[in-house]
Amino acid sequence: MSLPEIVSRGEWRAARAELMLKEKAATRARDALNAERRGLPMVEVDEEYVFEGGDGKATLLDLFEGRRQLVVYHFMFAPEWDAGCRSCSGFLDQVGHLAHLHARDTSFAAVSRAPYPKILPFKARMGWTLPWYSSYGGDFNRDFEVTLEREGELVERPGLSCFLRDRDRVFHTYTTYERGLDGLGSTTSLLDLTALGRQEGWEEPKGRASAYGAPAGSERIRYHDEYDD
């Protein structure tokens, strides 16, 4: 096994300082990329998608739960499978307490093609409480290109899509797949994919945070049982 070189504390500090310059540059580049993502155009969703969840039938608008934004994780679980995808399960295990997303007017839900009666016992096995819906029998997975036809067979791939609501109108703002999911799961990483971002004053483009009177950074964070939902 090849391990890092052993050096003195002073040499480590010098090497760390040199690397930090690159890390700061990467952070600034990430902020610029996030701003460019928020500048993407959006497309209105006209299709009447119907899902099944814990409260029965639901529309895409229902999945927002009254909030302004929605993040959907496309969880690989085909109708013929007996359990959900292992890597998708690892992803959901990383998603934090949803109260922090809700405080930024953003809902989160998983959607799979498996019938809901198959999803429910697996969800209980995993101990998850987050919303999870079935799109069984509908075109949602195909339309958002997470169920693909290859050589006459349907195959699944993981993905994540973001939506924005304006009253009763729903707009699709962003989708990423597979390796684009690397490093996601935290509240800020998910918000960075949305049209409204983290809703903090320093973000570009200006004006999207001001609608919420949003203070910066840690001033907005509460214990998850202290938010007013």
mmCIF file of N, CA and C in Angstrom, residues 42-46 60-62 64 66-70 105 162-173 195-196 211-212:
data_model
loop_
_atom_site.group_PDB
_atom_site.id
_atom_site.type_symbol
_atom_site.label_atom_id
_atom_site.label_comp_id
_atom_site.label_asym_id
_atom_site.label_seq_id
_atom_site.Cartn_x
_atom_site.Cartn_y
_atom_site.Cartn_z
ATOM 1 N N MET A 42 -35.964 27.612 -18.157
ATOM 2 C CA MET A 42 -36.800 26.538 -17.625
ATOM 3 C C MET A 42 -37.926 26.247 -18.603
ATOM 4 N N VAL A 43 -38.524 25.071 -18.451
ATOM 5 C CA VAL A 43 -39.596 24.663 -19.367
ATOM 6 C C VAL A 43 -40.815 24.272 -18.538
ATOM 7 N N GLU A 44 -41.988 24.716 -18.970
ATOM 8 C CA GLU A 44 -43.205 24.391 -18.234
ATOM 9 C C GLU A 44 -43.575 22.926 -18.430
ATOM 10 N N VAL A 45 -43.997 22.291 -17.346
ATOM 11 C CA VAL A 45 -44.422 20.895 -17.390
ATOM 12 C C VAL A 45 -45.932 20.874 -17.583
ATOM 13 N N ASP A 46 -46.369 20.465 -18.774
ATOM 14 C CA ASP A 46 -47.798 20.454 -19.093
ATOM 15 C C ASP A 46 -48.437 19.083 -18.867
ATOM 16 N N LEU A 60 -47.831 15.974 -9.809
ATOM 17 C CA LEU A 60 -46.502 16.572 -9.607
ATOM 18 C C LEU A 60 -46.619 17.813 -8.730
ATOM 19 N N LEU A 61 -47.678 18.579 -8.920
ATOM 20 C CA LEU A 61 -47.896 19.760 -8.083
ATOM 21 C C LEU A 61 -48.058 19.367 -6.616
ATOM 22 N N ASP A 62 -48.711 18.248 -6.347
ATOM 23 C CA ASP A 62 -48.890 17.785 -4.973
ATOM 24 C C ASP A 62 -47.559 17.470 -4.301
ATOM 25 N N PHE A 64 -44.922 19.054 -4.336
ATOM 26 C CA PHE A 64 -44.319 20.262 -3.771
ATOM 27 C C PHE A 64 -44.737 20.474 -2.312
ATOM 28 N N GLY A 66 -46.920 22.364 -1.222
ATOM 29 C CA GLY A 66 -47.172 23.785 -0.999
ATOM 30 C C GLY A 66 -45.932 24.661 -1.054
ATOM 31 N N ARG A 67 -44.771 24.070 -1.209
ATOM 32 C CA ARG A 67 -43.531 24.874 -1.232
ATOM 33 C C ARG A 67 -43.212 25.338 -2.642
ATOM 34 N N ARG A 68 -42.228 26.201 -2.749
ATOM 35 C CA ARG A 68 -41.919 26.848 -4.033
ATOM 36 C C ARG A 68 -41.092 25.940 -4.940
ATOM 37 N N GLN A 69 -40.250 25.103 -4.354
ATOM 38 C CA GLN A 69 -39.360 24.263 -5.150
ATOM 39 C C GLN A 69 -39.534 22.793 -4.778
ATOM 40 N N LEU A 70 -39.118 21.933 -5.715
ATOM 41 C CA LEU A 70 -39.169 20.490 -5.495
ATOM 42 C C LEU A 70 -37.915 19.859 -6.084
ATOM 43 N N ASP A 105 -38.064 26.671 1.559
ATOM 44 C CA ASP A 105 -39.207 26.562 0.646
ATOM 45 C C ASP A 105 -38.985 25.504 -0.426
ATOM 46 N N CYS A 162 -34.930 19.016 -10.662
ATOM 47 C CA CYS A 162 -35.400 20.156 -9.863
ATOM 48 C C CYS A 162 -36.549 20.855 -10.577
ATOM 49 N N PHE A 163 -37.531 21.281 -9.785
ATOM 50 C CA PHE A 163 -38.720 21.931 -10.317
ATOM 51 C C PHE A 163 -39.017 23.196 -9.509
ATOM 52 N N LEU A 164 -39.629 24.155 -10.177
ATOM 53 C CA LEU A 164 -40.019 25.423 -9.567
ATOM 54 C C LEU A 164 -41.506 25.621 -9.791
ATOM 55 N N ARG A 165 -42.198 26.126 -8.772
ATOM 56 C CA ARG A 165 -43.648 26.322 -8.862
ATOM 57 C C ARG A 165 -43.975 27.812 -8.849
ATOM 58 N N ASP A 166 -44.851 28.218 -9.754
ATOM 59 C CA ASP A 166 -45.412 29.563 -9.745
ATOM 60 C C ASP A 166 -46.923 29.408 -9.697
ATOM 61 N N ARG A 167 -47.465 29.505 -8.484
ATOM 62 C CA ARG A 167 -48.885 29.205 -8.236
ATOM 63 C C ARG A 167 -49.156 27.760 -8.669
ATOM 64 N N ASP A 168 -50.002 27.542 -9.672
ATOM 65 C CA ASP A 168 -50.318 26.178 -10.095
ATOM 66 C C ASP A 168 -49.523 25.752 -11.323
ATOM 67 N N ARG A 169 -48.574 26.557 -11.725
ATOM 68 C CA ARG A 169 -47.734 26.202 -12.877
ATOM 69 C C ARG A 169 -46.428 25.602 -12.375
ATOM 70 N N VAL A 170 -45.995 24.525 -13.007
ATOM 71 C CA VAL A 170 -44.775 23.818 -12.616
ATOM 72 C C VAL A 170 -43.761 23.900 -13.746
ATOM 73 N N PHE A 171 -42.520 24.215 -13.380
ATOM 74 C CA PHE A 171 -41.452 24.353 -14.361
ATOM 75 C C PHE A 171 -40.288 23.427 -14.004
ATOM 76 N N HIS A 172 -39.744 22.800 -15.029
ATOM 77 C CA HIS A 172 -38.552 21.964 -14.871
ATOM 78 C C HIS A 172 -37.326 22.845 -15.091
ATOM 79 N N THR A 173 -36.419 22.858 -14.109
ATOM 80 C CA THR A 173 -35.265 23.759 -14.189
ATOM 81 C C THR A 173 -33.936 23.043 -14.376
ATOM 82 N N ALA A 195 -33.168 26.471 -8.935
ATOM 83 C CA ALA A 195 -33.218 27.806 -9.538
ATOM 84 C C ALA A 195 -33.038 28.913 -8.508
ATOM 85 N N LEU A 196 -33.467 28.681 -7.260
ATOM 86 C CA LEU A 196 -33.350 29.700 -6.214
ATOM 87 C C LEU A 196 -32.083 29.553 -5.388
ATOM 88 N N ALA A 211 -36.456 37.992 -2.025
ATOM 89 C CA ALA A 211 -37.890 37.733 -1.881
ATOM 90 C C ALA A 211 -38.200 37.050 -0.561
ATOM 91 N N TYR A 212 -37.193 36.389 0.021
ATOM 92 C CA TYR A 212 -37.393 35.677 1.278
ATOM 93 C C TYR A 212 -36.764 36.406 2.450
#
